Amino acid sequence: MKITRTPEADAMTELILEIFHLNGQLLLEGDRLTEPLGLTSARWQVLGAVELASHPMSVAQISRRMGLSRQAVQRVANDLEGQGFINFENNPDHVRAKLIVPTKKGQKVLRKIAVIQAKWSNALAKGIGKARLIDTLEVLTEIKSRCEIMNIKPSKVEA
Amino acid sequence: MKITRTPEADAMTELILEIFHLNGQLLLEGDRLTEPLGLTSARWQVLGAVELASHPMSVAQISRRMGLSRQAVQRVANDLEGQGFINFENNPDHVRAKLIVPTKKGQKVLRKIAVIQAKWSNALAKGIGKARLIDTLEVLTEIKSRCEIMNIKPSKVEA
DNA sequence: TCCTTATTGACAACATATTGTCATAATGAC
DNA sequence: GTCATTATGACAATATGTTGTCAATAAGGA
């Protein structure tokens, strides 16, 4: 059976390979920027998600927001607690699901990393054009959304 | 020290988080598509890189083309050999750097996956517009290129 | 209320990727 | 040709992520 890709699908395929490359480069950049502060890309992302939340959230809540598995975030969060960047505080609404709260140390490192990230992203984005970046974001969001729809398991659909 | 992000940098930051999300979704899709054939996203990518090359290449060559570490590709290639999808053949130009060659089994699975990927990418890309996909690719390539420049270690520069 | 189901964190197994070290092979400067 | 440097694969340690299982907790419906 001969199946040919549309010109769009050819472009999509190239784009996907580029996303894999860029993902790797961005993780390297994240490691490079946060290494002096004792963080890594993964830990920074979790700590940042904690910071962005308007109220303290549990591991499971953070994982859903980040699009990672619950266990991946759990392990990183445990690491962050071990490093003294966050505490698990009792949740009045749930005995098991403790709430993640940054420590003083965690807040301090977040302020430092905010400065570093601002300088870095200013330099990285300079001259590309806000409109082009937003267009790009929209295309990627559309692709992600289509993937999510395709990936829904039948069991989930019935449920 | 107060540092503010430009509007462009805000858009860039959003875009980066979306790239992380999408990368995860695409890996899930790759696993889903290749699972019936005994492959995974990582193994598919390496096997596909082998296929795309105009002549047999070594692990180190594949790794540079893919933008992954040499050792990551080495381990996956060893897995592929263990599964009988590739063979390491003697390289007349280099004793240690064996050349990766797909087996009959590997070629067969590559033909099957090509059909699956074509259908999948046709559906995924439909209606987005080739021009938009190409624009998106260009932006991501520009960002990757800037990351690579920023990430070059001084030792590498001097060398 | 009671019972079924879903959520949550702990634990474990595994896949994927980086980094570092080592010994050997290839390359290049002189 | 010699010798320092680079490239390569093997091996190991570690970081990051998924999946599966389990027990305890929460939530919701009959």
Short mmCIF file of C-alpha atoms (C1' of nucleotides) in Angstrom, two decimals:
data_model
loop_
_atom_site.label_atom_id
_atom_site.label_comp_id
_atom_site.label_asym_id
_atom_site.label_seq_id
_atom_site.Cartn_x
_atom_site.Cartn_y
_atom_site.Cartn_z
CA MET A 1 0.00 0.00 0.00
CA LYS A 2 1.51 3.25 -1.17
CA ILE A 3 0.69 6.25 0.95
CA THR A 4 2.09 9.66 0.15
CA ARG A 5 2.45 12.55 2.51
CA THR A 6 0.86 15.84 1.62
CA PRO A 7 3.18 18.85 1.30
CA GLU A 8 1.74 19.98 4.63
CA ALA A 9 2.61 16.65 6.20
CA ASP A 10 6.16 16.93 4.89
CA ALA A 11 6.47 20.32 6.55
CA MET A 12 4.91 18.93 9.71
CA THR A 13 7.41 16.09 9.80
CA GLU A 14 10.34 18.48 9.46
CA LEU A 15 8.83 20.66 12.15
CA ILE A 16 8.51 17.75 14.56
CA LEU A 17 12.16 16.81 14.19
CA GLU A 18 13.09 20.43 14.85
CA ILE A 19 10.97 20.42 18.01
CA PHE A 20 12.93 17.42 19.31
CA HIS A 21 16.21 19.24 18.62
CA LEU A 22 15.06 22.48 20.15
CA ASN A 23 13.67 20.74 23.23
CA GLY A 24 17.12 19.30 23.87
CA GLN A 25 18.82 22.66 23.39
CA LEU A 26 16.38 24.40 25.71
CA LEU A 27 16.96 21.83 28.44
CA LEU A 28 20.70 22.42 28.07
CA GLU A 29 20.13 26.16 28.36
CA GLY A 30 17.98 25.67 31.45
CA ASP A 31 20.64 23.52 33.06
CA ARG A 32 23.30 26.08 32.20
CA LEU A 33 21.34 29.02 33.61
CA THR A 34 20.31 27.33 36.84
CA GLU A 35 23.43 25.30 37.61
CA PRO A 36 25.07 28.09 39.66
CA LEU A 37 21.97 28.15 41.89
CA GLY A 38 21.87 24.40 42.52
CA LEU A 39 18.96 23.80 40.19
CA THR A 40 18.37 21.99 36.91
CA SER A 41 15.82 22.42 34.13
CA ALA A 42 13.42 19.91 35.65
CA ARG A 43 13.66 21.32 39.16
CA TRP A 44 13.37 24.86 37.91
CA GLN A 45 10.19 24.01 36.00
CA VAL A 46 8.55 22.49 39.05
CA LEU A 47 9.69 25.26 41.36
CA GLY A 48 8.48 27.80 38.82
CA ALA A 49 5.10 26.13 38.53
CA VAL A 50 4.78 26.31 42.31
CA GLU A 51 5.62 30.00 42.18
CA LEU A 52 3.16 30.78 39.40
CA ALA A 53 0.21 29.23 41.20
CA SER A 54 -2.01 31.75 42.89
CA HIS A 55 -2.39 29.42 45.86
CA PRO A 56 -0.40 26.43 47.16
CA MET A 57 -0.96 23.31 45.10
CA SER A 58 -0.37 19.61 45.56
CA VAL A 59 1.97 17.49 43.46
CA ALA A 60 -0.93 16.07 41.48
CA GLN A 61 -2.24 19.53 40.67
CA ILE A 62 1.18 20.72 39.54
CA SER A 63 1.63 17.66 37.35
CA ARG A 64 -1.63 18.29 35.52
CA ARG A 65 -0.71 21.90 34.94
CA MET A 66 2.73 20.94 33.64
CA GLY A 67 1.58 18.10 31.42
CA LEU A 68 3.94 15.64 33.10
CA SER A 69 3.12 12.47 34.96
CA ARG A 70 2.25 12.72 38.61
CA GLN A 71 5.17 10.54 39.58
CA ALA A 72 7.72 12.55 37.63
CA VAL A 73 6.70 15.70 39.47
CA GLN A 74 6.55 13.81 42.75
CA ARG A 75 10.15 12.71 42.45
CA VAL A 76 11.40 16.16 41.48
CA ALA A 77 9.38 17.72 44.30
CA ASN A 78 10.93 15.27 46.76
CA ASP A 79 14.35 16.31 45.46
CA LEU A 80 13.44 19.99 45.91
CA GLU A 81 12.34 19.27 49.47
CA GLY A 82 15.61 17.43 50.08
CA GLN A 83 17.50 20.50 48.85
CA GLY A 84 15.45 22.76 51.11
CA PHE A 85 13.78 24.71 48.32
CA ILE A 86 10.22 23.71 49.24
CA ASN A 87 8.23 22.33 52.15
CA PHE A 88 5.21 20.04 52.13
CA GLU A 89 2.58 21.60 54.33
CA ASN A 90 -0.55 19.99 55.68
CA ASN A 91 -3.61 20.37 53.49
CA PRO A 92 -6.76 21.03 55.53
CA ASP A 93 -8.80 19.60 52.67
CA HIS A 94 -6.81 16.42 52.09
CA VAL A 95 -4.75 14.32 54.45
CA ARG A 96 -2.45 12.79 51.81
CA ALA A 97 -2.12 15.57 49.26
CA LYS A 98 0.30 17.91 51.00
CA LEU A 99 0.66 21.45 49.66
CA ILE A 100 3.93 22.59 48.13
CA VAL A 101 5.26 25.86 49.56
CA PRO A 102 8.61 27.43 48.70
CA THR A 103 10.98 27.96 51.63
CA LYS A 104 12.87 31.22 52.20
CA LYS A 105 15.74 29.60 50.34
CA GLY A 106 13.38 28.65 47.55
CA GLN A 107 12.01 32.17 47.28
CA LYS A 108 15.51 33.62 47.23
CA VAL A 109 16.61 31.35 44.40
CA LEU A 110 13.42 32.11 42.48
CA ARG A 111 14.17 35.83 42.63
CA LYS A 112 17.68 35.24 41.36
CA ILE A 113 16.56 32.96 38.57
CA ALA A 114 13.91 35.47 37.51
CA VAL A 115 16.64 38.03 36.81
CA ILE A 116 18.75 35.48 34.96
CA GLN A 117 15.81 34.25 32.90
CA ALA A 118 14.72 37.79 32.03
CA LYS A 119 18.14 38.73 30.68
CA TRP A 120 18.41 35.44 28.83
CA SER A 121 14.96 35.56 27.24
CA ASN A 122 15.37 39.21 26.31
CA ALA A 123 18.52 38.34 24.41
CA LEU A 124 17.03 35.19 22.90
CA ALA A 125 13.89 36.91 21.64
CA LYS A 126 15.44 40.15 20.46
CA GLY A 127 14.57 40.94 16.87
CA ILE A 128 12.45 37.90 16.17
CA GLY A 129 9.24 39.88 16.51
CA LYS A 130 6.45 39.42 18.99
CA ALA A 131 3.92 38.66 16.28
CA ARG A 132 6.01 35.86 14.81
CA LEU A 133 6.52 34.34 18.24
CA ILE A 134 2.80 34.44 18.94
CA ASP A 135 2.03 32.89 15.57
CA THR A 136 4.50 30.15 16.36
CA LEU A 137 2.93 29.57 19.75
CA GLU A 138 -0.49 29.27 18.14
CA VAL A 139 0.66 26.68 15.64
CA LEU A 140 2.33 24.59 18.32
CA THR A 141 -0.71 24.82 20.56
CA GLU A 142 -2.90 23.67 17.70
CA ILE A 143 -0.62 20.70 17.05
CA LYS A 144 -0.52 19.79 20.72
CA SER A 145 -4.28 19.96 20.91
CA ARG A 146 -4.63 17.64 17.92
CA CYS A 147 -2.17 15.19 19.45
CA GLU A 148 -4.10 15.14 22.69
CA ILE A 149 -7.30 14.34 20.87
CA MET A 150 -5.67 11.53 18.88
CA ASN A 151 -4.06 10.12 22.00
CA ILE A 152 -7.18 9.77 24.10
CA LYS A 153 -7.63 6.12 24.94
CA PRO A 154 -11.03 4.55 24.18
CA SER A 155 -11.40 3.66 27.86
CA LYS A 156 -11.07 7.33 28.70
CA VAL A 157 -13.63 8.26 26.11
CA GLU A 158 -16.22 5.85 27.40
CA ALA A 159 -15.60 6.85 31.01
CA MET B 1 18.20 44.59 40.63
CA LYS B 2 14.95 44.86 38.75
CA ILE B 3 14.98 43.38 35.27
CA THR B 4 11.90 43.38 33.10
CA ARG B 5 11.22 41.13 30.17
CA THR B 6 10.40 42.68 26.84
CA PRO B 7 7.04 41.77 25.30
CA GLU B 8 8.99 39.59 22.89
CA ALA B 9 10.67 37.82 25.80
CA ASP B 10 7.27 37.20 27.40
CA ALA B 11 6.09 35.58 24.20
CA MET B 12 9.33 33.60 23.97
CA THR B 13 8.87 32.32 27.50
CA GLU B 14 5.35 31.15 26.77
CA LEU B 15 6.56 29.53 23.58
CA ILE B 16 9.28 27.62 25.40
CA LEU B 17 6.83 26.14 27.90
CA GLU B 18 4.64 25.09 24.98
CA ILE B 19 7.60 23.40 23.33
CA PHE B 20 8.17 21.31 26.46
CA HIS B 21 4.51 20.28 26.49
CA LEU B 22 4.42 19.48 22.80
CA ASN B 23 7.66 17.52 22.97
CA GLY B 24 6.06 15.27 25.56
CA GLN B 25 2.91 14.82 23.50
CA LEU B 26 4.88 13.99 20.37
CA LEU B 27 6.89 11.35 22.21
CA LEU B 28 3.62 9.81 23.39
CA GLU B 29 2.34 9.81 19.83
CA GLY B 30 5.54 8.21 18.59
CA ASP B 31 5.28 5.50 21.22
CA ARG B 32 1.65 4.91 20.36
CA LEU B 33 2.28 4.65 16.61
CA THR B 34 5.30 2.36 16.85
CA GLU B 35 4.29 0.15 19.78
CA PRO B 36 2.56 -2.47 17.57
CA LEU B 37 5.83 -2.85 15.65
CA GLY B 38 8.04 -3.34 18.69
CA LEU B 39 9.52 0.14 18.52
CA THR B 40 9.45 3.27 20.65
CA SER B 41 9.92 6.96 19.82
CA ALA B 42 13.63 6.86 20.60
CA ARG B 43 14.28 3.69 18.62
CA TRP B 44 12.19 4.90 15.73
CA GLN B 45 14.17 8.13 15.56
CA VAL B 46 17.49 6.32 15.43
CA LEU B 47 16.26 3.73 12.95
CA GLY B 48 14.81 6.53 10.85
CA ALA B 49 18.05 8.47 10.89
CA VAL B 50 19.83 5.36 9.68
CA GLU B 51 17.32 5.03 6.87
CA LEU B 52 17.57 8.68 5.80
CA ALA B 53 21.34 8.60 5.46
CA SER B 54 22.50 8.23 1.89
CA HIS B 55 25.25 5.86 3.03
CA PRO B 56 25.79 3.77 6.18
CA MET B 57 26.88 5.84 9.14
CA SER B 58 28.44 5.17 12.52
CA VAL B 59 26.82 5.82 15.88
CA ALA B 60 28.84 8.99 16.34
CA GLN B 61 27.75 10.34 12.97
CA ILE B 62 24.09 9.60 13.66
CA SER B 63 24.31 11.28 17.05
CA ARG B 64 25.66 14.49 15.55
CA ARG B 65 22.93 14.52 12.93
CA MET B 66 20.25 13.93 15.56
CA GLY B 67 21.56 16.45 18.08
CA LEU B 68 21.74 13.83 20.81
CA SER B 69 24.73 12.66 22.78
CA ARG B 70 26.86 9.95 21.31
CA GLN B 71 26.17 7.64 24.23
CA ALA B 72 22.40 8.04 24.05
CA VAL B 73 22.43 6.93 20.43
CA GLN B 74 24.90 4.17 21.23
CA ARG B 75 22.59 2.62 23.81
CA VAL B 76 19.53 2.82 21.57
CA ALA B 77 21.51 1.39 18.66
CA ASN B 78 22.63 -1.49 20.86
CA ASP B 79 18.97 -2.10 21.74
CA LEU B 80 18.04 -2.05 18.05
CA GLU B 81 20.77 -4.58 17.34
CA GLY B 82 19.48 -6.74 20.18
CA GLN B 83 16.02 -6.62 18.65
CA GLY B 84 17.43 -7.57 15.25
CA PHE B 85 16.50 -4.32 13.53
CA ILE B 86 20.06 -3.33 12.63
CA ASN B 87 23.51 -4.86 12.25
CA PHE B 88 26.89 -3.30 12.96
CA GLU B 89 29.06 -3.90 9.91
CA ASN B 90 32.79 -3.48 9.63
CA ASN B 91 33.95 -0.06 8.54
CA PRO B 92 36.86 -0.22 6.09
CA ASP B 93 37.86 3.27 7.17
CA HIS B 94 37.68 2.80 10.93
CA VAL B 95 38.20 -0.28 13.07
CA ARG B 96 36.11 0.84 16.03
CA ALA B 97 33.35 2.86 14.37
CA LYS B 98 31.14 0.13 12.94
CA LEU B 99 28.54 1.10 10.36
CA ILE B 100 24.85 0.77 11.16
CA VAL B 101 22.87 -1.15 8.54
CA PRO B 102 19.18 -2.10 8.83
CA THR B 103 18.44 -5.83 8.67
CA LYS B 104 15.66 -7.27 6.52
CA LYS B 105 13.48 -7.10 9.62
CA GLY B 106 14.49 -3.48 10.11
CA GLN B 107 13.68 -2.60 6.52
CA LYS B 108 10.32 -4.30 6.78
CA VAL B 109 9.36 -2.39 9.92
CA LEU B 110 10.56 0.85 8.34
CA ARG B 111 8.23 0.32 5.39
CA LYS B 112 5.31 -0.32 7.74
CA ILE B 113 6.07 2.67 9.90
CA ALA B 114 6.37 4.89 6.83
CA VAL B 115 2.75 4.14 5.96
CA ILE B 116 1.61 4.71 9.53
CA GLN B 117 3.54 7.96 9.82
CA ALA B 118 2.25 9.23 6.49
CA LYS B 119 -1.38 8.72 7.47
CA TRP B 120 -0.76 10.20 10.89
CA SER B 121 1.10 13.30 9.68
CA ASN B 122 -1.42 13.88 6.90
CA ALA B 123 -4.19 13.98 9.48
CA LEU B 124 -2.16 16.04 11.95
CA ALA B 125 -1.18 18.67 9.39
CA LYS B 126 -4.46 18.92 7.51
CA GLY B 127 -5.75 22.47 7.31
CA ILE B 128 -2.94 24.14 9.20
CA GLY B 129 -1.35 25.42 6.03
CA LYS B 130 2.05 24.63 4.62
CA ALA B 131 3.16 28.25 4.82
CA ARG B 132 2.35 28.51 8.51
CA LEU B 133 4.19 25.28 9.23
CA ILE B 134 7.23 26.52 7.36
CA ASP B 135 7.13 29.85 9.19
CA THR B 136 6.96 27.96 12.45
CA LEU B 137 9.90 25.79 11.48
CA GLU B 138 11.93 28.88 10.62
CA VAL B 139 11.26 30.50 13.97
CA LEU B 140 12.18 27.36 15.88
CA THR B 141 15.33 26.93 13.82
CA GLU B 142 16.32 30.51 14.56
CA ILE B 143 15.78 29.97 18.28
CA LYS B 144 17.76 26.73 18.25
CA SER B 145 20.58 28.43 16.42
CA ARG B 146 20.70 31.21 19.01
CA CYS B 147 20.71 28.67 21.83
CA GLU B 148 23.60 26.82 20.28
CA ILE B 149 25.61 30.01 20.01
CA MET B 150 24.91 30.94 23.64
CA ASN B 151 25.75 27.45 24.80
CA ILE B 152 29.17 27.18 23.24
CA LYS B 153 31.70 26.75 26.00
CA PRO B 154 34.69 29.13 26.03
CA SER B 155 37.02 26.12 25.77
CA LYS B 156 35.31 25.18 22.54
CA VAL B 157 35.60 28.72 21.23
CA GLU B 158 39.32 28.94 21.86
CA ALA B 159 39.94 25.51 20.42
"C1'" DT C 1 -25.19 5.17 55.32
"C1'" DC C 2 -22.79 2.11 52.45
"C1'" DC C 3 -20.35 0.83 48.64
"C1'" DT C 4 -18.02 1.65 44.41
"C1'" DT C 5 -14.88 4.54 42.12
"C1'" DA C 6 -11.31 8.04 41.68
"C1'" DT C 7 -7.33 10.38 43.68
"C1'" DT C 8 -3.03 10.47 45.92
"C1'" DG C 9 1.65 9.40 47.41
"C1'" DA C 10 4.99 5.47 48.07
"C1'" DC C 11 7.56 2.15 45.85
"C1'" DA C 12 9.56 -0.25 42.06
"C1'" DA C 13 10.79 -1.34 37.26
"C1'" DC C 14 12.10 0.46 33.16
"C1'" DA C 15 13.19 3.78 29.03
"C1'" DT C 16 15.65 7.71 27.81
"C1'" DA C 17 19.20 11.09 28.08
"C1'" DT C 18 23.63 13.47 29.93
"C1'" DT C 19 28.18 13.37 31.80
"C1'" DG C 20 32.54 11.39 33.02
"C1'" DT C 21 36.24 7.97 32.56
"C1'" DC C 22 38.86 4.64 30.16
"C1'" DA C 23 41.42 2.22 26.46
"C1'" DT C 24 42.03 2.05 21.69
"C1'" DA C 25 42.11 3.93 17.05
"C1'" DA C 26 42.58 7.75 13.89
"C1'" DT C 27 44.32 12.31 12.75
"C1'" DG C 28 47.33 16.07 12.32
"C1'" DA C 29 51.31 19.04 13.43
"C1'" DC C 30 56.05 19.02 13.40
"C1'" DG D 1 57.96 8.95 11.53
"C1'" DT D 2 56.77 10.72 16.17
"C1'" DC D 3 53.96 12.46 19.30
"C1'" DA D 4 50.10 15.13 21.00
"C1'" DT D 5 45.32 15.58 20.13
"C1'" DT D 6 40.89 14.00 18.75
"C1'" DA D 7 37.36 10.46 17.92
"C1'" DT D 8 35.17 6.29 19.22
"C1'" DG D 9 32.84 2.70 21.79
"C1'" DA D 10 32.50 0.42 26.47
"C1'" DC D 11 31.23 1.09 31.03
"C1'" DA D 12 29.26 3.41 34.90
"C1'" DA D 13 26.82 7.01 37.55
"C1'" DT D 14 23.18 10.06 37.52
"C1'" DA D 15 18.94 12.85 36.06
"C1'" DT D 16 14.58 12.70 34.03
"C1'" DG D 17 10.50 10.64 32.57
"C1'" DT D 18 6.72 6.76 32.01
"C1'" DT D 19 4.10 2.92 33.68
"C1'" DG D 20 2.29 -0.32 37.01
"C1'" DT D 21 1.02 -1.65 41.70
"C1'" DC D 22 -0.40 -0.86 46.29
"C1'" DA D 23 -2.69 1.13 50.37
"C1'" DA D 24 -5.02 4.98 52.21
"C1'" DT D 25 -8.06 8.80 51.47
"C1'" DA D 26 -11.84 11.31 49.12
"C1'" DA D 27 -15.86 11.67 46.46
"C1'" DG D 28 -20.18 10.40 44.70
"C1'" DG D 29 -24.28 7.65 43.85
"C1'" DA D 30 -27.84 4.10 45.30
#
